[in-house]
Tab-separated table of C-alpha atoms in Angstrom:
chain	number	residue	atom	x	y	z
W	1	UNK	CA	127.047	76.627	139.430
W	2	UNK	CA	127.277	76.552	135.391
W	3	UNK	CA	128.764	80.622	135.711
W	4	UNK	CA	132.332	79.714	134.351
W	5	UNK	CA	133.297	83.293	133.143
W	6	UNK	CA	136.766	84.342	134.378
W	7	UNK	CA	137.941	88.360	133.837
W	8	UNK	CA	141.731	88.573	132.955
W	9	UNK	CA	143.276	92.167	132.162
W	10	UNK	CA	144.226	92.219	128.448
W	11	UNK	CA	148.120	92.459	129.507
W	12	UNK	CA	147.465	89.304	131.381
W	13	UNK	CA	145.852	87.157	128.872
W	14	UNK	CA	149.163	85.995	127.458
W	15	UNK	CA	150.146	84.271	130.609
W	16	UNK	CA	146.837	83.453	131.777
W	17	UNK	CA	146.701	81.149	128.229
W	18	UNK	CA	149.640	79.489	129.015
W	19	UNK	CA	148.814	78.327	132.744
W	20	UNK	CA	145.651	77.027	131.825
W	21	UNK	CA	147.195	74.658	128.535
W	22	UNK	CA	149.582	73.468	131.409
W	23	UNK	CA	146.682	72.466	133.892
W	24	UNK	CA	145.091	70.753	131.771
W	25	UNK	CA	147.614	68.731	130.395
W	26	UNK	CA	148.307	67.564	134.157
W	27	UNK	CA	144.718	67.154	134.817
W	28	UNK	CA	143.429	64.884	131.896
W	29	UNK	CA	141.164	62.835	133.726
W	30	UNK	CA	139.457	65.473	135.967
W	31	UNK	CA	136.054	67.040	135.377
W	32	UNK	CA	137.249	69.915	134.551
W	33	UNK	CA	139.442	70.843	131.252
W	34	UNK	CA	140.172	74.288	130.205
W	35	UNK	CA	143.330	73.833	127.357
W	36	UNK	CA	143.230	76.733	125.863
W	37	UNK	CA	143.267	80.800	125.435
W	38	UNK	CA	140.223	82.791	127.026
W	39	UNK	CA	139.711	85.193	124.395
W	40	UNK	CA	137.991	88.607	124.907
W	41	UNK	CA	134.971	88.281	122.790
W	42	UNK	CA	131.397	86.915	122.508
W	43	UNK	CA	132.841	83.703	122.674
W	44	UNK	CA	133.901	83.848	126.170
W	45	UNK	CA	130.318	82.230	127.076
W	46	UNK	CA	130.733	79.381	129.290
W	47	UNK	CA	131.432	75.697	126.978
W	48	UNK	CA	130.278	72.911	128.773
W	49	UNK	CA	130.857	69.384	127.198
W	50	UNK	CA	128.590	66.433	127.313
W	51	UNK	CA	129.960	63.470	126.835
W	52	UNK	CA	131.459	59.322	127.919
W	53	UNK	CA	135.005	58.801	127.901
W	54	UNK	CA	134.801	55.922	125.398
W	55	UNK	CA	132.908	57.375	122.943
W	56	UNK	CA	135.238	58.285	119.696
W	57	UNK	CA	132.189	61.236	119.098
W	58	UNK	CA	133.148	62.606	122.531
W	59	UNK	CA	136.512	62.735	121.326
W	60	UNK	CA	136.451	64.153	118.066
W	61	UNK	CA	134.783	66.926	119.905
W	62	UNK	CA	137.820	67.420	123.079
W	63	UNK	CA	140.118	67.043	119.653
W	64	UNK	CA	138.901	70.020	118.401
W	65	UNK	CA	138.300	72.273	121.150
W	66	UNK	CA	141.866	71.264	121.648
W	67	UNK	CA	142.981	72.407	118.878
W	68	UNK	CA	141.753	75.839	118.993
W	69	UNK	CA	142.544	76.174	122.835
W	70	UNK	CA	139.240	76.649	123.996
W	71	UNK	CA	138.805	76.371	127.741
W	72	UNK	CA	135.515	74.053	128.314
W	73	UNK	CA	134.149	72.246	131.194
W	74	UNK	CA	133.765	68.182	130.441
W	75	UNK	CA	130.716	66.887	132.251
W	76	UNK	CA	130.831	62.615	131.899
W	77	UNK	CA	127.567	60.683	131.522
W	78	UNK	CA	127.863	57.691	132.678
W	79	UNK	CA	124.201	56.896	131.784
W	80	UNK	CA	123.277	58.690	128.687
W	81	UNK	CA	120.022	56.797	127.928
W	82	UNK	CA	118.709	58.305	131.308
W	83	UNK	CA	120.740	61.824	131.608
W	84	UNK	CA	117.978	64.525	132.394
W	85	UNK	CA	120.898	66.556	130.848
W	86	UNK	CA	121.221	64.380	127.516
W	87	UNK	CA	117.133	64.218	127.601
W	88	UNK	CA	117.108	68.223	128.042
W	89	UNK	CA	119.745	68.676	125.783
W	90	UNK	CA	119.354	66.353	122.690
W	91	UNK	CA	115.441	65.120	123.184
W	92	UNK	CA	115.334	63.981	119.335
W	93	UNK	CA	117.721	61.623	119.267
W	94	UNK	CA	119.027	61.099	122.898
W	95	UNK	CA	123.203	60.775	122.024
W	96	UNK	CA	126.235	62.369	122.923
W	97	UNK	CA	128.856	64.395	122.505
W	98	UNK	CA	126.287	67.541	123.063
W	99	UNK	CA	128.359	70.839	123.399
W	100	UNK	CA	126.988	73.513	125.533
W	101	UNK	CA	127.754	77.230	124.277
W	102	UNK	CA	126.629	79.939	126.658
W	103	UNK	CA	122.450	78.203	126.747
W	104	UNK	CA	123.061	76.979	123.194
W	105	UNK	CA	123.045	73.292	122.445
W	106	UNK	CA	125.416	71.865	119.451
W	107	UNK	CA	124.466	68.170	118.523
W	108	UNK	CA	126.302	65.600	116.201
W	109	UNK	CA	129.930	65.327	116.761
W	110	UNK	CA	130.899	66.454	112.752
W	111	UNK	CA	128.457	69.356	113.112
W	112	UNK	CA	129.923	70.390	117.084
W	113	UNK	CA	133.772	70.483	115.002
W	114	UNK	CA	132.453	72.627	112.386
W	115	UNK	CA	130.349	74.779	114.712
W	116	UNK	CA	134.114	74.923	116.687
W	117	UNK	CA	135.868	75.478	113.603
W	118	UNK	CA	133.748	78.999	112.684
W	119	UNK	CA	132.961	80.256	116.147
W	120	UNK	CA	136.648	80.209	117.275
W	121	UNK	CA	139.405	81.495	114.861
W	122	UNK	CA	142.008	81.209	117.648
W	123	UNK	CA	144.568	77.884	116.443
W	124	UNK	CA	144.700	76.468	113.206
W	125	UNK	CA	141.639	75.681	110.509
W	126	UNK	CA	140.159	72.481	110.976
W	127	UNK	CA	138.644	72.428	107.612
W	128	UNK	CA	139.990	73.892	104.774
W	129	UNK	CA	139.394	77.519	103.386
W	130	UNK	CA	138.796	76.395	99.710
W	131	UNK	CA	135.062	74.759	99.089
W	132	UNK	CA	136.167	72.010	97.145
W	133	UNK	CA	138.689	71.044	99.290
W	134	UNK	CA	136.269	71.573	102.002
W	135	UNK	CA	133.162	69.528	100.240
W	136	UNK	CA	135.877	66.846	99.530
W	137	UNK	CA	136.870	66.971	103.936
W	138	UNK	CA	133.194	66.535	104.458
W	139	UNK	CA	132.810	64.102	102.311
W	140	UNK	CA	135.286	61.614	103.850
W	141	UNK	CA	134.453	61.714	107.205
W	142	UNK	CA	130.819	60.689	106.282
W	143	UNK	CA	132.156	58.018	104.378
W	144	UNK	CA	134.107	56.886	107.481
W	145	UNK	CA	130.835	57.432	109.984
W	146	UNK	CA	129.092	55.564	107.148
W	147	UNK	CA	131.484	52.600	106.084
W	148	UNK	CA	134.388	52.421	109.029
W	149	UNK	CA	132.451	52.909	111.892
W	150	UNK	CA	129.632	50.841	111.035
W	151	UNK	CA	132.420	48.073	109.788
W	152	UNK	CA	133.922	47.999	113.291
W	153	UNK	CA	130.619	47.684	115.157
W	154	UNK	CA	130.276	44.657	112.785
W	155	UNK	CA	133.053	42.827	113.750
W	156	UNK	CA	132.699	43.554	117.355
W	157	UNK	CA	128.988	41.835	117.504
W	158	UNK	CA	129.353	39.196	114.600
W	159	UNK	CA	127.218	36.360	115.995
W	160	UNK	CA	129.440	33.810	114.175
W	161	UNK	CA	133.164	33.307	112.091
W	162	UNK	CA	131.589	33.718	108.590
W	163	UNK	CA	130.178	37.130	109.526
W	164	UNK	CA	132.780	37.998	111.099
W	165	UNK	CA	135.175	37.474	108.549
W	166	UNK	CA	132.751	39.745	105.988
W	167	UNK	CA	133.450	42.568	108.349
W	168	UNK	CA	136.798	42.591	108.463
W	169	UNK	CA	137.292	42.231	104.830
W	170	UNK	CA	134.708	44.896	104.812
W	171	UNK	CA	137.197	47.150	106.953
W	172	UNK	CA	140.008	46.072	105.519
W	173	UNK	CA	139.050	47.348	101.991
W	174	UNK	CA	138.155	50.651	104.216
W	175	UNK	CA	141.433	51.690	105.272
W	176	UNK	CA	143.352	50.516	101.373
W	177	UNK	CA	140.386	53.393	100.640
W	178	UNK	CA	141.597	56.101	103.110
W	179	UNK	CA	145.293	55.208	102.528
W	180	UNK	CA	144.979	56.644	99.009
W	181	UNK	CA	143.076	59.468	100.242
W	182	UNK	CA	145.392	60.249	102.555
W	183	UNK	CA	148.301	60.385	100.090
W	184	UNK	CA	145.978	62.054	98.062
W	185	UNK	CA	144.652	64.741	100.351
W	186	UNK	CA	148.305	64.722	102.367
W	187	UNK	CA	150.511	66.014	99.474
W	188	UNK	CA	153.307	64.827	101.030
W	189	UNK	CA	152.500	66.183	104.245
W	190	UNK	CA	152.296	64.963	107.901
W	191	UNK	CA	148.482	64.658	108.183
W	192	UNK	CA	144.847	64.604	105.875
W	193	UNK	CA	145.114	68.217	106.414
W	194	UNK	CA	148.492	69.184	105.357
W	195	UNK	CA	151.289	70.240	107.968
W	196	UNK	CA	147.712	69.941	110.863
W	197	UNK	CA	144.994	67.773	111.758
W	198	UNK	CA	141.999	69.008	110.114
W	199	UNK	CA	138.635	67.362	109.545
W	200	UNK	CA	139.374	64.306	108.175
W	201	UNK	CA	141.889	63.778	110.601
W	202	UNK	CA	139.643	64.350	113.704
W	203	UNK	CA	137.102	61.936	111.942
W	204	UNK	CA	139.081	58.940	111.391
W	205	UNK	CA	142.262	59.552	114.059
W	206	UNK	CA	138.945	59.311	116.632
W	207	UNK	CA	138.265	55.612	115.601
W	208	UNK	CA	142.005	54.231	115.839
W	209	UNK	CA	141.075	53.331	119.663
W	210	UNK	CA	138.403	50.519	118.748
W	211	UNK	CA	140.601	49.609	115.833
W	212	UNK	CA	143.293	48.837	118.360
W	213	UNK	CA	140.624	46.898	120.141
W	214	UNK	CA	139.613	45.209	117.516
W	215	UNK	CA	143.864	44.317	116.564
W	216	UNK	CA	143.650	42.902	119.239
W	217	UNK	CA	141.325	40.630	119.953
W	218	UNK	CA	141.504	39.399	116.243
W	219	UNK	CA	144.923	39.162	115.218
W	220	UNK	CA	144.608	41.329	112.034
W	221	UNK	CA	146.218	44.372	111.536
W	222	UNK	CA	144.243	46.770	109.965
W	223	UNK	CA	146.834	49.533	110.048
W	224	UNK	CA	149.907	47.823	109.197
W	225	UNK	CA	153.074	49.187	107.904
W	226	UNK	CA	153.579	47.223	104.789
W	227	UNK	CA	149.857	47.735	103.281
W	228	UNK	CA	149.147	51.097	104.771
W	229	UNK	CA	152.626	52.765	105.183
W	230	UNK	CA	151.029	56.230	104.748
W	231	UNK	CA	148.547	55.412	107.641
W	232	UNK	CA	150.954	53.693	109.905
W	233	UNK	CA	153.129	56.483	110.259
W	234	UNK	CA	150.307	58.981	110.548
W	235	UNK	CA	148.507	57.435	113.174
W	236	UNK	CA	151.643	57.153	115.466
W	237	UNK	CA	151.556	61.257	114.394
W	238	UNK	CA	148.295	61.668	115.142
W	239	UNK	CA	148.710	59.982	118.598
W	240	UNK	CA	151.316	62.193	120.304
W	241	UNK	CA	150.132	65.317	118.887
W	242	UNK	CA	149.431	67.770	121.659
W	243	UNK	CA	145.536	68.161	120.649
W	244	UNK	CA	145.297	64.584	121.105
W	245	UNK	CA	147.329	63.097	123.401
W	246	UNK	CA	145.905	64.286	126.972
W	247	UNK	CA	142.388	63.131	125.319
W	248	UNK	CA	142.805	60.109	123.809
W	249	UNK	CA	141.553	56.922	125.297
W	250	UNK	CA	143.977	54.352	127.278
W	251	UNK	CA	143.308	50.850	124.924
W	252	UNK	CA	143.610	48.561	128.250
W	253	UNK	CA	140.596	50.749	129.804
W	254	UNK	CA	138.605	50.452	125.309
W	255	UNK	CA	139.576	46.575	125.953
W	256	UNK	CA	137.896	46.277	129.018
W	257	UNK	CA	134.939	48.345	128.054
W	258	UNK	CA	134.536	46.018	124.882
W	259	UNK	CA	134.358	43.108	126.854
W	260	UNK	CA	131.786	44.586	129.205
W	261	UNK	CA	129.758	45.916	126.555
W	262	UNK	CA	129.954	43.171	123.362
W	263	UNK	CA	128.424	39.870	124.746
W	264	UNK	CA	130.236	38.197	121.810
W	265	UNK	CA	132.196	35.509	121.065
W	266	UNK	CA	135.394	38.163	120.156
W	267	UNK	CA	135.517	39.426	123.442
W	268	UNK	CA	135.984	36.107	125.588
């Protein structure tokens, strides 16, 4: 049954909220999550999630919906390349995280937290208000899709040392790069956004799980406390915030999945 509509008396709504941000921070690993308010609008349509647990696009996506408490139903694929769902769903190019809104399909994890970011005003902005700033937001997390992603995969399937050390000097020069944007963008403040996690946050706090990984099983620390002091202490932030936290993968369970999934030479 996808009906996931729930009628609460406006006097209720209050307490209704509440309960359901406690379930689901006691049920983080069941099907079901529904953190948030139920609001009495057009957006009360049903949110279903589509997604894999290790997937930092999944999670950007659960960080989000997080954030502005909206109560969703997680479905996990555990075979994406075959879901009829995924197929249905996203038939041009076949990938998760696919959010579900009322019949509506949202594709492409950056696009799903904008699309969350302007339908639901409930919780704080994700990206910022002014269009430079917001351009700017944009900007970074492409750069990190683009350069830091893409640098990790390398270094997880380098076929030999040479290449491998080329990625992680790749990397490396990736987070000197986002340590002076944070300070940049920060102002002083607790996250990329200011006093909360915005975009840029979202985007890059959803790869520290495969840089852990990648700590590691290669000995170098990418965030470290001496080169990247502003990025040390915001990724410990970024880790117990409440948006995160009850989403975020466990790194024993990303090890294990690396090793399963690389059939490299890092992973042995």
């Amino acid at each position: 049954n996808n009906s996931c509509s729930i009628h609460i008396p406006q006097k209720h709504k209050k307490a209704a909220a509440n309960l359901i941000y406690i379930i689901s921070r006691t049920s983080r690993n069941q099907k079901l999550s529904v953190m948030g308010s139920i609001n009495g609008s057009k957006n009360d349509e049903c949110v279903r999630l589509l997604g894999a647990w290790p997937s930092p696009f999944v999670l950007r996506t659960r960080i989000a919906l997080n954030l502005k408490r909206v109560a969703y139903e997680y479905l996990e694929e555990e075979d994406t390349l075959n879901s009829e769902s995924v197929l249905n769903y996203n038939p041009v190019h076949k990938q998760i995280p696919i959010l579900i809104h009322g019949n509506k399909p949202i594709r492409e994890s950056l696009n799903i937290v904008m699309y969350v970011d302007e339908t639901w005003l409930s919780g704080p902005p994700i990206l910022p208000s002014d269009p430079f700033d917001r351009a700017v937001a944009r900007f970074w997390d492409v750069y990190i899709d683009e350069h830091c992603f893409t640098s990790i995969n390398g270094v997880a399937v380098a076929k030999d040392e040479d290449e491998r050390k080329a990625a992680i000097a790749k990397l490396g020069q990736c987070m000197a790069l986002l340590e002076e944007t944070f300070q940049e963008c920060s102002k002083g403040r607790g996250f990329f956004g200011g006093e909360n996690i915005g975009f840029i946050d979202i985007g890059f706090g959803s790869m520290l799980g495969p840089l852990k990984v990648l700590e590691k099983f290669t000995g170098f620390k990418f965030i470290h406390p001496k080169n990247t002091p502003g990025l040390f202490h915001w990724a410990d932030r970024f880790y117990a915030h409440e948006a995160v936290k009850p989403v975020m993968p466990d790194i024993e369970k990303l090890v294990e999945f690396a090793r399963l999934k690389f059939n490299t030479s890092i992973f042995k």
